[in-house]
PDB file of C-alpha atoms in Angstrom:
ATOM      1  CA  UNK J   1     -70.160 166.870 268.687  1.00 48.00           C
ATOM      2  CA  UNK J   2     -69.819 164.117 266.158  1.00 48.00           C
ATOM      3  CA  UNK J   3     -67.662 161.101 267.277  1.00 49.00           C
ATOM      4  CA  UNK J   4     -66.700 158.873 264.218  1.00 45.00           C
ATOM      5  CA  UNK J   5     -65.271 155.326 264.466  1.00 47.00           C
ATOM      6  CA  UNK J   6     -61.373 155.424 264.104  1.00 45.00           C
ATOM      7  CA  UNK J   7     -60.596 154.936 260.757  1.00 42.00           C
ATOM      8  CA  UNK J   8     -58.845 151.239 259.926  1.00 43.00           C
ATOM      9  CA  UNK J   9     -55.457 151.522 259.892  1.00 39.00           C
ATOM     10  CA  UNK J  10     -54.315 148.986 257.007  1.00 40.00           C
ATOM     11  CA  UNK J  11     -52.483 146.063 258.574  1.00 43.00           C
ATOM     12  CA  UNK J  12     -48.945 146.328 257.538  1.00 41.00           C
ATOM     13  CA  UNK J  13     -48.435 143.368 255.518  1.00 42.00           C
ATOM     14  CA  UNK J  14     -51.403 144.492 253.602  1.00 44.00           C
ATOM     15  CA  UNK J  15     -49.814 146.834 250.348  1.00 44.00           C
ATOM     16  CA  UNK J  16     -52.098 148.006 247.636  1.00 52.00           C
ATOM     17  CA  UNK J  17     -51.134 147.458 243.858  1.00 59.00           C
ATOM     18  CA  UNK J  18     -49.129 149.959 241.877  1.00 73.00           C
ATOM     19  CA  UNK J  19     -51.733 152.537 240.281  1.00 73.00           C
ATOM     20  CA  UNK J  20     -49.687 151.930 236.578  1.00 79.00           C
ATOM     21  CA  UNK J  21     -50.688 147.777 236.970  1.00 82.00           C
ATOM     22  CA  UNK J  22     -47.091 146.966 236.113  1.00 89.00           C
ATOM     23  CA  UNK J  23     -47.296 143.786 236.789  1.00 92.00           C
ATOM     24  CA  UNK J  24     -43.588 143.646 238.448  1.00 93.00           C
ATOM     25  CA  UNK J  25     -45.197 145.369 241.498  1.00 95.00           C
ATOM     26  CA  UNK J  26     -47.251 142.588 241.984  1.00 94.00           C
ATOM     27  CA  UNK J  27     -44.169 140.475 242.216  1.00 95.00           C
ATOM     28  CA  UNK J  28     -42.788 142.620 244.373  1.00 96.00           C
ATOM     29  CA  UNK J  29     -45.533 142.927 247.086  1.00 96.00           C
ATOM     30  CA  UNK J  30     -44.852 138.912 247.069  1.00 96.00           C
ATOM     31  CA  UNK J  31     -41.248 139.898 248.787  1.00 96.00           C
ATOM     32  CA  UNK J  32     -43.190 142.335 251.110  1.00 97.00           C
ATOM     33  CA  UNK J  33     -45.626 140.403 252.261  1.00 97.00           C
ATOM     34  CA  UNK J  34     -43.298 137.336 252.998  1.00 96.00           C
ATOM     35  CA  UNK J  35     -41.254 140.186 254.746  1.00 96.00           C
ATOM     36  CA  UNK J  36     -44.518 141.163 256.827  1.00 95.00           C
ATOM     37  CA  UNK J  37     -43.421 144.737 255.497  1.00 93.00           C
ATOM     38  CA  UNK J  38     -40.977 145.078 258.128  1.00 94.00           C
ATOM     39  CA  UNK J  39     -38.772 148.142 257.915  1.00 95.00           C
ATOM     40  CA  UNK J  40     -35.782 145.863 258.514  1.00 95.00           C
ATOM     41  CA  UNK J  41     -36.192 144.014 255.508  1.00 96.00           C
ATOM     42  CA  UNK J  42     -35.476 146.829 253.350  1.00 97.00           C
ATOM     43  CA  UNK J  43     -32.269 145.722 251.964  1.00 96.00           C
ATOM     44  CA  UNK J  44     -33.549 142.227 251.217  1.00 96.00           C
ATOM     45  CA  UNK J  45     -36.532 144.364 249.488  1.00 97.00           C
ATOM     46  CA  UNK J  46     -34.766 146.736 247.538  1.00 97.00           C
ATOM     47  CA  UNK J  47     -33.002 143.811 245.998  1.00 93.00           C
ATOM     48  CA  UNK J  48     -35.818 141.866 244.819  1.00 95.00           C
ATOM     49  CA  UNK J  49     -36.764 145.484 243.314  1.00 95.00           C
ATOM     50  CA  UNK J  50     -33.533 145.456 241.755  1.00 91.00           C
ATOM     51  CA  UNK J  51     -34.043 142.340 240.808  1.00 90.00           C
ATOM     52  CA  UNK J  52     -37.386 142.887 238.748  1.00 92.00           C
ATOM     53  CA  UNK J  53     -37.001 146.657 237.337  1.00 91.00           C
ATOM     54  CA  UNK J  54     -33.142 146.326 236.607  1.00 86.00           C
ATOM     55  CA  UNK J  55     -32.729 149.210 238.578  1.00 91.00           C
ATOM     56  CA  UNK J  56     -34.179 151.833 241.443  1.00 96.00           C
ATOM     57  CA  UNK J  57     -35.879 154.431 239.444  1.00 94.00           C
ATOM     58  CA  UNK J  58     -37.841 156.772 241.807  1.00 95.00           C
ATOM     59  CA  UNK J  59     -40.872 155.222 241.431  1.00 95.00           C
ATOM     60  CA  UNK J  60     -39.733 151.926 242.855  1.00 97.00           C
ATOM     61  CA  UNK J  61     -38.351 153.782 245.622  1.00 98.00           C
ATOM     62  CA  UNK J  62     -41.482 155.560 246.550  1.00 97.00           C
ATOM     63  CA  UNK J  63     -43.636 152.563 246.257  1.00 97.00           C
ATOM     64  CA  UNK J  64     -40.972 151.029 249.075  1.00 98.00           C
ATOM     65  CA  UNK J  65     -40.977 153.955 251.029  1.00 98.00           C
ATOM     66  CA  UNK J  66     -45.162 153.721 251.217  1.00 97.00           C
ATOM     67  CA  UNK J  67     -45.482 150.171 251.603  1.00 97.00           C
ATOM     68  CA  UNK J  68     -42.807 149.770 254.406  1.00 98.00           C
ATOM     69  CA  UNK J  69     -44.120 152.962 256.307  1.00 97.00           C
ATOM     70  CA  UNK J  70     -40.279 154.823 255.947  1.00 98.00           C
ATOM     71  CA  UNK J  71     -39.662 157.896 255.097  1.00 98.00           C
ATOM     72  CA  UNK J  72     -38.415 157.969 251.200  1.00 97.00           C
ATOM     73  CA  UNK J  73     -34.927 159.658 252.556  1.00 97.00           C
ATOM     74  CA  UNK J  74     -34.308 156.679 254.341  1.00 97.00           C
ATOM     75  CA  UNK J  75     -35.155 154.029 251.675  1.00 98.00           C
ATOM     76  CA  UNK J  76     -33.291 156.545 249.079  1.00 97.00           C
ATOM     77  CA  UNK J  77     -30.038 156.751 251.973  1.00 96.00           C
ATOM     78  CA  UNK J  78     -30.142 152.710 251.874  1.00 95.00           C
ATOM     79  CA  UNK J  79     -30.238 152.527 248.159  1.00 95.00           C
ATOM     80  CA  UNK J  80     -27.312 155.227 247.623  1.00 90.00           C
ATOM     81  CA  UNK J  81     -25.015 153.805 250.356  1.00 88.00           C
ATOM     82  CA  UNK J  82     -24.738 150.306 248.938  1.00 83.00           C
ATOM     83  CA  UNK J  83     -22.767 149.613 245.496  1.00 72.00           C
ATOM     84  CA  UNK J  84     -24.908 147.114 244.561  1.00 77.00           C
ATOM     85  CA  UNK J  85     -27.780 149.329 244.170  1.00 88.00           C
ATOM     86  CA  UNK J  86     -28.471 151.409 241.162  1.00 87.00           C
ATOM     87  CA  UNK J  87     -30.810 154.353 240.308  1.00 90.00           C
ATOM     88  CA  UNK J  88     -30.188 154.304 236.833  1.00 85.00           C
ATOM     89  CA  UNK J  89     -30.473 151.698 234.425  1.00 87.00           C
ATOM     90  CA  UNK J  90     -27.570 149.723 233.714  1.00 88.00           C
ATOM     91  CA  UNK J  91     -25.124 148.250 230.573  1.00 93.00           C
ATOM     92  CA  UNK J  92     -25.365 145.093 229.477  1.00 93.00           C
ATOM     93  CA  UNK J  93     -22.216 144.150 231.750  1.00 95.00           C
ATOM     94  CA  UNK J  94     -20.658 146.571 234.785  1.00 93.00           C
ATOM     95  CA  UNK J  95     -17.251 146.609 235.743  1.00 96.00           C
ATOM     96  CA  UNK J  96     -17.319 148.090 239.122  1.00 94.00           C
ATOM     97  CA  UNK J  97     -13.963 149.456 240.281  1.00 97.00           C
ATOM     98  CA  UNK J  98     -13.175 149.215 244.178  1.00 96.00           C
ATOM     99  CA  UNK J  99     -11.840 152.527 245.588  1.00 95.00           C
ATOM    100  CA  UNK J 100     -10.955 151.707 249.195  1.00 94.00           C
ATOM    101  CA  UNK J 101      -7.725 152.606 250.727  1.00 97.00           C
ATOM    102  CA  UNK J 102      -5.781 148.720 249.907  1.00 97.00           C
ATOM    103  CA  UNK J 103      -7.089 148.812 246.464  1.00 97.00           C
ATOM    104  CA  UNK J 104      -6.228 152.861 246.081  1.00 97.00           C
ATOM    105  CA  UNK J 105      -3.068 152.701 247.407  1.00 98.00           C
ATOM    106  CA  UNK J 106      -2.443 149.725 245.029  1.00 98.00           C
ATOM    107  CA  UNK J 107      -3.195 151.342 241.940  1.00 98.00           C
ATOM    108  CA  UNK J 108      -7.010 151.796 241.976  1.00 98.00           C
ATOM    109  CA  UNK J 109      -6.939 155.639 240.322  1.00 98.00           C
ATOM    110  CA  UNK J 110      -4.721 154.691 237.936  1.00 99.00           C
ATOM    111  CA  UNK J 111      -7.360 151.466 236.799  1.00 99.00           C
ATOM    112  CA  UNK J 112     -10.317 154.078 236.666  1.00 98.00           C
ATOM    113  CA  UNK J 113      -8.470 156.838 234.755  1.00 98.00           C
ATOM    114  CA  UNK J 114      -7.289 153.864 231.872  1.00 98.00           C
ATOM    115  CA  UNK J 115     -10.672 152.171 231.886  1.00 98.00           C
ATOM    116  CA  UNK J 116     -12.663 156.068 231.345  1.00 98.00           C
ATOM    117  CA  UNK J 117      -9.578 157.050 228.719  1.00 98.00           C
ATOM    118  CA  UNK J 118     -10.264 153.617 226.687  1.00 97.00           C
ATOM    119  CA  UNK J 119     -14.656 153.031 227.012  1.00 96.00           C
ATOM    120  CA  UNK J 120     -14.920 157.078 227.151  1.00 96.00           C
ATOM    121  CA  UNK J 121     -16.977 157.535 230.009  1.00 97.00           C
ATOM    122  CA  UNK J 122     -16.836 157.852 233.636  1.00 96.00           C
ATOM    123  CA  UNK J 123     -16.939 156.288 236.997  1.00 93.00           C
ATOM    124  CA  UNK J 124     -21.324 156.451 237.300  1.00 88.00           C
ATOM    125  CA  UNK J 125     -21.960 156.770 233.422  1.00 91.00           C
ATOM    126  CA  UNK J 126     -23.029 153.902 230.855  1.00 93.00           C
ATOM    127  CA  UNK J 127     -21.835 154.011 227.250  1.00 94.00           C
ATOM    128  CA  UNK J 128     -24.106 155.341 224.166  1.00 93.00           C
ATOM    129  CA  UNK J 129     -24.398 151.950 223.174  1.00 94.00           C
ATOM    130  CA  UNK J 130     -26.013 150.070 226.440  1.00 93.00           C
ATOM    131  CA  UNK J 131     -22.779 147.988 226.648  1.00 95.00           C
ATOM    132  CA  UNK J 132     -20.812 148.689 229.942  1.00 96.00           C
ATOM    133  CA  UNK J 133     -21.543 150.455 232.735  1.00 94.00           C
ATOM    134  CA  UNK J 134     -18.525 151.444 234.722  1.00 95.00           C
ATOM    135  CA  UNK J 135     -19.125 151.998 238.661  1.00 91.00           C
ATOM    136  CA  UNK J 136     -16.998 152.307 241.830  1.00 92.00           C
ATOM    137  CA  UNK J 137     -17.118 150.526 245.124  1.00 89.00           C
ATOM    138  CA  UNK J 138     -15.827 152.339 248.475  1.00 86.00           C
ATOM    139  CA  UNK J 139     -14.741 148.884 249.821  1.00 87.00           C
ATOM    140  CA  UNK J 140     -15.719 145.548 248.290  1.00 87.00           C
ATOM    141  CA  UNK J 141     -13.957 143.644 251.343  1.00 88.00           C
ATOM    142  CA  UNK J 142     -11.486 142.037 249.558  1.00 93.00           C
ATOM    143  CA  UNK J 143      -8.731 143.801 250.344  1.00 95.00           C
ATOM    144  CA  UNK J 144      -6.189 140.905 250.174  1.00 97.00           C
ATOM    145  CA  UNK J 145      -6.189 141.029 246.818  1.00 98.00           C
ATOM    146  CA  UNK J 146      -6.282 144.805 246.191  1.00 98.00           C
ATOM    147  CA  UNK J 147      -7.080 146.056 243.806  1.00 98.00           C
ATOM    148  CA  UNK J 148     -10.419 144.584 243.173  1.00 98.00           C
ATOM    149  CA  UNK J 149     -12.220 144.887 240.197  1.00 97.00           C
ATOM    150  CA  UNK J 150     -15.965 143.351 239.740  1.00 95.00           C
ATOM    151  CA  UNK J 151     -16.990 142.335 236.818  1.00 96.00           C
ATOM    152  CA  UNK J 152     -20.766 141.375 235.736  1.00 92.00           C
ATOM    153  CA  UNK J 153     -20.916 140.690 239.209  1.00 87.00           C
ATOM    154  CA  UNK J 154     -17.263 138.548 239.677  1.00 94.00           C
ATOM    155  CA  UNK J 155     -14.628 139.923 241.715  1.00 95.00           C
ATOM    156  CA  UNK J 156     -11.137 139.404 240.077  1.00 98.00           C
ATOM    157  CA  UNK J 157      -8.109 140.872 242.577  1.00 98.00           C
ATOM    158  CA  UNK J 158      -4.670 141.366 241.468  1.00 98.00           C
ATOM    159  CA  UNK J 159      -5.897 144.146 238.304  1.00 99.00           C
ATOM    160  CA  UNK J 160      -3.949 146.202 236.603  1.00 98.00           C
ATOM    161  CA  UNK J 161      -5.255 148.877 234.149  1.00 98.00           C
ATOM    162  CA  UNK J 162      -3.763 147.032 231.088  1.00 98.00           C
ATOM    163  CA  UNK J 163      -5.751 143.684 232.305  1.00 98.00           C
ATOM    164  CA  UNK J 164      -8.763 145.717 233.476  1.00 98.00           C
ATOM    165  CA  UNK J 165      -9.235 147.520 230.125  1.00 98.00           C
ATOM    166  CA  UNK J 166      -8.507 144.283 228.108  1.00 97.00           C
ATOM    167  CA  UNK J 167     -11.417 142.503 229.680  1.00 97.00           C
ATOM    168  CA  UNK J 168     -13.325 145.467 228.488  1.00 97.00           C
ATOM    169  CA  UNK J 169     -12.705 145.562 225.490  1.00 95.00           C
ATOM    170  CA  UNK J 170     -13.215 141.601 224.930  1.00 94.00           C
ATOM    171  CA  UNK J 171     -16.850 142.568 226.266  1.00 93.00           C
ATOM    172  CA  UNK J 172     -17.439 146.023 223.752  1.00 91.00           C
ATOM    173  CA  UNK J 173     -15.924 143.804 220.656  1.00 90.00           C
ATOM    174  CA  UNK J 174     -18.467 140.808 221.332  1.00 82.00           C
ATOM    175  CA  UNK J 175     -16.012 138.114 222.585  1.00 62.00           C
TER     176      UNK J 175
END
């Protein structure tokens, strides 16, 4: 009987390069390595991701899943719960309606169902044209001034459809 040496196990701040060479994998084993690929860092790592690919195509996710030893259902979970993630790639601005109970019971639906009639797409799409992306929130915490609306990243409370679909349509016409 044959006894071989245990193989080396690759220390886990150690992550190889991306087979393709994109060179925004590089950049992103920078984040992993400062994270010591710890499996609680995932969120902070999936935003740098984010960050540098514009959005969590499947790739990025299994290239995650690898270096942080997780299971890709788990990084993919992470990356579905939160809003601010996105597996597809997004419009040139997002307007990200909030859906939780305050903002729903304060006239969320109707915001959603003005803003798809007027840009012509739904909650999760992105127009023809790259412009807009329009998204929904489950809670964006700021229920005080329900309903929430985010846009390109600002939340503005108080919306109503007309004001909601106005700021839209400022962004689709250029202004």
């Amino acid at each position: 009987m044959h006894s071989h040496p245990p193989a080396k196990v690759p220390d886990r701040a150690t992550v190889t390069a991306h087979p393709s060479g994109d060179k925004r994998f590089k950049l992103l084993d920078v984040t992993i390595k400062r994270h010591q690929a710890r499996q609680d860092a995932l969120i902070e790592i999936l935003h740098k991701a984010q960050e540098l690919f514009g959005y969590l195509e499947d790739d990025v996710l299994l290239y995650v899943s690898r270096s942080l030893k997780l299971p890709p259902s788990r990084v993919y979970g992470v990356a579905t719960f939160y809003h601010l993630f996105s597996l597809a790639p997004q419009g040139v601005h997002t307007c990200t309606v909030c859906t939780g109970t305050a903002c729903y019971v304060k006239g969320a639906a109707q915001i959603l169902a003005a803003v798809e009639q007027n840009v012509k797409i739904h909650a999760g799409e992105t127009t023809a044209d790259k412009q807009l992306s329009l998204l929904t929130a489950r809670c964006l915490g700021a229920c005080g001034i329900a309903p929430a609306v985010v846009f390109d990243g600002t939340v503005c409370g108080h919306q109503t459809a007309e004001s909601t679909c106005d700021r839209l349509k400022e962004w689709l016409e250029g202004k």
